CSV table of C-alpha atoms in Angstrom, one decimal:
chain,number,residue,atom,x,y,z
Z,19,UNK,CA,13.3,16.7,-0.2
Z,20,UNK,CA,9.5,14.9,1.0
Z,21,UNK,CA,9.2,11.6,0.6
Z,22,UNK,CA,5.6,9.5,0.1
Z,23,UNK,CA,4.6,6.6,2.5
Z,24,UNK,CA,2.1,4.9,0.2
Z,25,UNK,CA,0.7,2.8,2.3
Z,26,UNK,CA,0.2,3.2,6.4
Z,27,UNK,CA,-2.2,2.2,8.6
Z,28,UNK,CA,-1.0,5.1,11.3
Z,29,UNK,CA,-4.8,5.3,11.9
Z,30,UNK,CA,-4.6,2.2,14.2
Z,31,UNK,CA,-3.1,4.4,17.0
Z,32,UNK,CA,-5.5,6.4,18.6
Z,33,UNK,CA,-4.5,7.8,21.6
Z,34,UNK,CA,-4.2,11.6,20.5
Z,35,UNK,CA,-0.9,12.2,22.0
Z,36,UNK,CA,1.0,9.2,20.8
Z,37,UNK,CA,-0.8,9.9,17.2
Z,38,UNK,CA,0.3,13.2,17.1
Z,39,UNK,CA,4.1,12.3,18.0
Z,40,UNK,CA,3.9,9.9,15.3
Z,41,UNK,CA,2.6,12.6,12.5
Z,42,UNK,CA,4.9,14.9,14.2
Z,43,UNK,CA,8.2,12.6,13.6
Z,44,UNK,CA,6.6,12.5,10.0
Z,45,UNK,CA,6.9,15.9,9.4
Z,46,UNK,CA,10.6,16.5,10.8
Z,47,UNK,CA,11.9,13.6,8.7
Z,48,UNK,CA,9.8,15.1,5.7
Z,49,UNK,CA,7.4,12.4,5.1
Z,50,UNK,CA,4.2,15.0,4.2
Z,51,UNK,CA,2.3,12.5,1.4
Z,52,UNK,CA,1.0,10.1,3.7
Z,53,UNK,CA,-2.0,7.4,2.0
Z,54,UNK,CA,-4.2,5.2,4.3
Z,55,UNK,CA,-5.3,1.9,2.9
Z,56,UNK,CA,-8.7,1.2,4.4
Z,57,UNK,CA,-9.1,-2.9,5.5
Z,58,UNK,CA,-12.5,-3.1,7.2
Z,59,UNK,CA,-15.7,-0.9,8.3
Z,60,UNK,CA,-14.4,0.3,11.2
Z,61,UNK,CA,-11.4,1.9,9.9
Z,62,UNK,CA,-13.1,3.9,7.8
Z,63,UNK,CA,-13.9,6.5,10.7
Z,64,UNK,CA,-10.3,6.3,11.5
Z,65,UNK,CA,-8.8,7.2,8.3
Z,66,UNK,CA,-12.0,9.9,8.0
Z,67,UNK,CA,-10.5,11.5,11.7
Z,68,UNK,CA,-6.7,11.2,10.4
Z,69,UNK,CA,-7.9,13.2,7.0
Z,70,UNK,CA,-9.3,16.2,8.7
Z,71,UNK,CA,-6.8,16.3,11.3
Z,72,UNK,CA,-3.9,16.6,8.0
Z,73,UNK,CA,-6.3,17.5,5.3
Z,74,UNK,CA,-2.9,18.3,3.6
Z,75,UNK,CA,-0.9,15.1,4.2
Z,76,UNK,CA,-3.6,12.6,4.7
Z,77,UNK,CA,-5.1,10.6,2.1
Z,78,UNK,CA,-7.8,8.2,2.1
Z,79,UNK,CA,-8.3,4.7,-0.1
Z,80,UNK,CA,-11.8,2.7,0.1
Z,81,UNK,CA,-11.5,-1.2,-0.2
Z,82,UNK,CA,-12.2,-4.9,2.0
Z,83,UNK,CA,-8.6,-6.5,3.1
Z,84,UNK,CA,-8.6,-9.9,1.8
Z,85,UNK,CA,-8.3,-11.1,5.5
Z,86,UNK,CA,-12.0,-9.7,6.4
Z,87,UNK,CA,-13.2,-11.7,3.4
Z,88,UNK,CA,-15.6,-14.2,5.0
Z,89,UNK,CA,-19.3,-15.1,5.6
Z,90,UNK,CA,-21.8,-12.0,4.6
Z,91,UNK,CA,-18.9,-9.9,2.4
Z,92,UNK,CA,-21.1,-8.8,0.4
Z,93,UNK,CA,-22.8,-7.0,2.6
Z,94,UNK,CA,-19.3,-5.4,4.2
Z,95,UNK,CA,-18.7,-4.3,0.6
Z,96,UNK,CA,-22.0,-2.9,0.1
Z,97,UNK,CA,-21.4,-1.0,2.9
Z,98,UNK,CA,-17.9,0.2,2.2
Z,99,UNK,CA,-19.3,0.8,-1.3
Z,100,UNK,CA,-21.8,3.4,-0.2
Z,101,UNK,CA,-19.6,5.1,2.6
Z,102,UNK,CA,-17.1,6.4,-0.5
Z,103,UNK,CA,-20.4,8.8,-1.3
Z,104,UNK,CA,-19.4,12.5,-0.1
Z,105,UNK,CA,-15.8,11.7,0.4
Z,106,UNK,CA,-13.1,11.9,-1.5
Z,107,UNK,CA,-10.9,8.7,-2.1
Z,108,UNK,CA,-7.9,8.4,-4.3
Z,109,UNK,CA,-7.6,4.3,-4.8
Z,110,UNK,CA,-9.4,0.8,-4.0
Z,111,UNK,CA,-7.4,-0.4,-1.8
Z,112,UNK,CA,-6.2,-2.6,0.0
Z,113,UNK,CA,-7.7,-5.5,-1.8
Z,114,UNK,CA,-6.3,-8.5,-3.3
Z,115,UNK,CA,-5.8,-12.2,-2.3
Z,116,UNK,CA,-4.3,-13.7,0.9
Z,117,UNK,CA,-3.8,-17.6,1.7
Z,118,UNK,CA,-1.3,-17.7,3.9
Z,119,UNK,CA,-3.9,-17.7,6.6
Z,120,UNK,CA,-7.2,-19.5,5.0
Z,121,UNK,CA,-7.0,-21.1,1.3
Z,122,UNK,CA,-10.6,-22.0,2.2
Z,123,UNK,CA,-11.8,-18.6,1.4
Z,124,UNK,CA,-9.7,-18.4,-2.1
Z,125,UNK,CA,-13.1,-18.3,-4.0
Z,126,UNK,CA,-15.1,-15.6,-1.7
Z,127,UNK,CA,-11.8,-13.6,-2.2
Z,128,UNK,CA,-11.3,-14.1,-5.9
Z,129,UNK,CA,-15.2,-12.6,-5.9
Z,130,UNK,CA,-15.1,-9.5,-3.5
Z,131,UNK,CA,-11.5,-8.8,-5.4
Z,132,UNK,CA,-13.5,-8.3,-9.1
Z,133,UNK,CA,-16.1,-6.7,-7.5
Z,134,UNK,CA,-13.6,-3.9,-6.1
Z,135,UNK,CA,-11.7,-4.0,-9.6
Z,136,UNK,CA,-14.7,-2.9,-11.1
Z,137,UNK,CA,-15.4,0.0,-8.6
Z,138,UNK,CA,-11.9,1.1,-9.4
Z,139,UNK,CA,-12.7,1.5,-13.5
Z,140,UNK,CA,-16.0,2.7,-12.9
Z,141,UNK,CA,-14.8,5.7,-10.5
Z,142,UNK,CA,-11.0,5.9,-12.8
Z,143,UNK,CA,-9.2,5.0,-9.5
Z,144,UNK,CA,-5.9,2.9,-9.0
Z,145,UNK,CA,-6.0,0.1,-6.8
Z,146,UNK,CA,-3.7,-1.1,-3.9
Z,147,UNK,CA,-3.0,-4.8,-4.0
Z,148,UNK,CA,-2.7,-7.0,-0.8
Z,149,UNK,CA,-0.8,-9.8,-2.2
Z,150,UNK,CA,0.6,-12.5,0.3
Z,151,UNK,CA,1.3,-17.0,-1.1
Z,152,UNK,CA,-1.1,-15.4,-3.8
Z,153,UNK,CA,0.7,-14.6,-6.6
Z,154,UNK,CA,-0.5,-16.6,-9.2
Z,155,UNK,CA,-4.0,-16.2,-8.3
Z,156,UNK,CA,-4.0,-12.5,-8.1
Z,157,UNK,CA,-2.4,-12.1,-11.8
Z,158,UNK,CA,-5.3,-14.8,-12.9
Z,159,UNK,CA,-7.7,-11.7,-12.2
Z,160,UNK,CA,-5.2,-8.9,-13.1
Z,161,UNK,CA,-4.8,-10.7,-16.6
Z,162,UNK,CA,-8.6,-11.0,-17.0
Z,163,UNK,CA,-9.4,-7.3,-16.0
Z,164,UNK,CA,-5.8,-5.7,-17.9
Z,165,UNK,CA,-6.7,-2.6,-19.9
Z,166,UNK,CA,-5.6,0.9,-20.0
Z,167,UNK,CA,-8.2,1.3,-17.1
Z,168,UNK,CA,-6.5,-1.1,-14.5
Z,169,UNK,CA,-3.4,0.9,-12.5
Z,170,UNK,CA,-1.8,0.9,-9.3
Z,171,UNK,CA,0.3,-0.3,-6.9
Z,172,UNK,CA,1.2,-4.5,-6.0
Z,173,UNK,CA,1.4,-3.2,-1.8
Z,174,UNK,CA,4.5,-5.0,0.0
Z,175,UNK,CA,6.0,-6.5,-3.2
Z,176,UNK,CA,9.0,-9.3,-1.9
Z,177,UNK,CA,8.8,-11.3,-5.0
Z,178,UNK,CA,11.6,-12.7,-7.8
Z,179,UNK,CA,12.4,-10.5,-10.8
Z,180,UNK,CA,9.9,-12.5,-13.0
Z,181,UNK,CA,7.1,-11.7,-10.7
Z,182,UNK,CA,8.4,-7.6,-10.9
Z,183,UNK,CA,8.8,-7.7,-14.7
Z,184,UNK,CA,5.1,-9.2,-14.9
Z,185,UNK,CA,3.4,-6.6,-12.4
Z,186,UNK,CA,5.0,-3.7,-14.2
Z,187,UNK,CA,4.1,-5.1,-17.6
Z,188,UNK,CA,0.6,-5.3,-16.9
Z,189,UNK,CA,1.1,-1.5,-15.6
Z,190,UNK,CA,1.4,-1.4,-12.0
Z,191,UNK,CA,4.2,-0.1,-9.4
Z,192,UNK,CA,6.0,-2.0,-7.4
Z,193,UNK,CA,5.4,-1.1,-3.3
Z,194,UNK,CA,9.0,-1.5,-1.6
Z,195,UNK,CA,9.1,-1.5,2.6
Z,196,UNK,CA,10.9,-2.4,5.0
Z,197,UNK,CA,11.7,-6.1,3.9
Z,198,UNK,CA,14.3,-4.0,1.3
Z,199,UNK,CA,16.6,-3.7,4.2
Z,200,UNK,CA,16.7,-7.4,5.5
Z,201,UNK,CA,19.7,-9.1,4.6
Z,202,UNK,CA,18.3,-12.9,3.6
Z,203,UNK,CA,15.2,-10.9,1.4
Z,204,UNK,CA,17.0,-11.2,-1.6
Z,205,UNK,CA,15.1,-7.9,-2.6
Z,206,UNK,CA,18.0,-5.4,-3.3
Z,207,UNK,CA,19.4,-8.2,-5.9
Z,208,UNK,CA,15.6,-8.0,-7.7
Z,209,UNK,CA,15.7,-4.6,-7.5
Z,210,UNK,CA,19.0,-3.7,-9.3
Z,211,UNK,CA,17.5,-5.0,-12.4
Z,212,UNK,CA,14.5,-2.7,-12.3
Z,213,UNK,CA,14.3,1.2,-12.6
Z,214,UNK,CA,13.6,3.2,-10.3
Z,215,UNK,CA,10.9,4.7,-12.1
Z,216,UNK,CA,8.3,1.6,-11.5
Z,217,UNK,CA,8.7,2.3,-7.7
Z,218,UNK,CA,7.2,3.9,-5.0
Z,219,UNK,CA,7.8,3.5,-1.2
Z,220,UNK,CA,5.6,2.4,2.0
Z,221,UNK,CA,6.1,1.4,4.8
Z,222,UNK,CA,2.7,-0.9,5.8
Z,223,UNK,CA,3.4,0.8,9.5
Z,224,UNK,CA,3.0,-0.9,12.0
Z,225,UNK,CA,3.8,-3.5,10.7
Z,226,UNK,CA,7.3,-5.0,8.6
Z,227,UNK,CA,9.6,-2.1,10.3
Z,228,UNK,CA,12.8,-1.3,8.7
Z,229,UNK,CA,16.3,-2.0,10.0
Z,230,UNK,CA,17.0,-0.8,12.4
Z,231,UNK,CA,13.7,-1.3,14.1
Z,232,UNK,CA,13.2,-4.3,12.5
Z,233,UNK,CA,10.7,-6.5,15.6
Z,234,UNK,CA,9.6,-3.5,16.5
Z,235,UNK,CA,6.2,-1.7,15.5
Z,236,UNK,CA,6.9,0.1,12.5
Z,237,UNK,CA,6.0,4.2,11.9
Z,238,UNK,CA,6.0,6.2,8.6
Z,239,UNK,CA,9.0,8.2,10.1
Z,240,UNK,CA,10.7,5.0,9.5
Z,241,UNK,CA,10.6,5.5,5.5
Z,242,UNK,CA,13.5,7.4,5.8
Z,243,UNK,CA,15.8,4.0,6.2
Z,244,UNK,CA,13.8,2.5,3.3
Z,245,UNK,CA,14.5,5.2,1.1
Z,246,UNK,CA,18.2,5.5,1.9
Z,247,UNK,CA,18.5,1.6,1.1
Z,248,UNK,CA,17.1,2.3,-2.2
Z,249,UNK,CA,19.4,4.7,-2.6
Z,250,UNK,CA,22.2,2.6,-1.7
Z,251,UNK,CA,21.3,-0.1,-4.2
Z,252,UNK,CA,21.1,2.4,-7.0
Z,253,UNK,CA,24.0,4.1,-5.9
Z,254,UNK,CA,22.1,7.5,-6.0
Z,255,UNK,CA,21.3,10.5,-3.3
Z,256,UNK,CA,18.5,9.6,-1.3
Z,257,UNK,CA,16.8,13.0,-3.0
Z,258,UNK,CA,16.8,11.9,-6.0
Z,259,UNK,CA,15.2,8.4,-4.8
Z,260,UNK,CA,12.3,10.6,-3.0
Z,261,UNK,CA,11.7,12.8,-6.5
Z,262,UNK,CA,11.2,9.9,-8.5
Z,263,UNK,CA,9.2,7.9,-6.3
Z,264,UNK,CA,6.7,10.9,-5.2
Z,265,UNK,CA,6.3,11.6,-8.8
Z,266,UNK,CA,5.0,8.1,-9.0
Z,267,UNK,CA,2.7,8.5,-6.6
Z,268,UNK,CA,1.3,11.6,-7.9
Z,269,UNK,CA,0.6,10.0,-11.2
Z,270,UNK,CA,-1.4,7.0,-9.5
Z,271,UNK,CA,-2.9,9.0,-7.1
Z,272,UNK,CA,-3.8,12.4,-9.1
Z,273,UNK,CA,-2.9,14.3,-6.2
């Protein structure tokens, strides 16, 4: 059995010792697929460092969080843009729309978020979707850009059944972390009227860690607990729930 984290920002701790205990609890809880959403300039040289030091397990995405969307973006994107020359990326991500902080920025976002889209079809790459009070805004762009050429993954998805049917009709997976295993979510009902086939696991470490570390900083070791609630809702063998969901992230990611 080896399970995926699609999404994990482990590149945030770098002390080398603590990093490598973290990779190091990866590997014995057999965690090997490991894919880092970039969110800003400067984590770009982190997620670079984390690639070479697991050229095997590491695996880098290009994109502007919708957080860092404010005053001279364009230039930030320009910038993040050209630093995807000479390295090799396997989505746009994370990217998206986020207003539970600032609604004033919904338009800036709603701009830097095409602009990414259309780096995604031009370079045949998925995209990784930062979604958060947004919902209805980010499918105004997804249903404007749909085509055979838009794919991915909606990041951290806690929404009602309606909101899964619609992401996975327009062709997208369906990101389940650590909120899966918190009682009042309401996501394990959602998610026994889906297949498991339209989802792949994350765990957005450190952040949204699974019980029973929930409050605490979450790690990609934790994915383990994620994946064993999925399997409990399906009433299936945790191996069977990290087959499927690596073989999705395989065919998003090509690799």
């Amino acid at each position: 059995m080896f399970l995926t984290d699609t999404h994990t920002h482990l590149y945030y701790e770098t002390e080398e010792e603590k990093q490598a205990l973290l990779f190091q609890r990866c590997f014995e809880n057999k965690i090997d697929r490991l894919f880092l959403p970039n969110v800003d300039i400067s984590s770009i040289a982190k997620i670079d460092d984390l690639v070479r030091k697991y050229p095997d397990n590491c695996f880098a995405m290009a994109g502007l969080h919708p957080c860092e969307v404010r005053e001279g973006y364009q230039e930030v994107l320009k910038e993040i843009h050209q630093s995807m020359e000479g390295r090799k990326i396997y989505a746009i991500g994370e990217i998206g729309i986020d207003l539970y902080w600032d609604k004033t920025t919904l338009g800036i976002q709603q701009d830097a978020f095409y602009e990414q889209i259309s780096w995604a079809k031009e370079l045949k790459l998925p995209i990784v979707i930062h979604c958060r009070e947004a919902f209805d805004e980010v499918f105004e762009v997804l249903e404007a850009e749909k085509g055979a050429d838009l794919r991915g993954i909606l990041h951290c998805f806690t929404g009602n059944l309606e909101q899964a049917q619609r992401t996975i009709e327009l062709g997208f997976y369906l990101g389940i972390g650590g909120v899966v295993t918190y009682k009042k979510a309401g996501l394990d009902e959602v998610l026994s009227h889906i297949e498991l086939e339209h989802l792949v696991l994350e765990t957005d470490s450190p952040y949204l860690a699974p019980v029973p570390y929930r409050g605490k900083p979450n790690e990609s070791s934790y994915l383990v607990h994620i994946a064993q609630k999925v399997a409990d809702i399906y009433h299936i063998p945790v191996e069977k729930v990290a087959e499927v969901t690596t073989a999705n992230s395989i065919k998003i990611f090509n690799v």
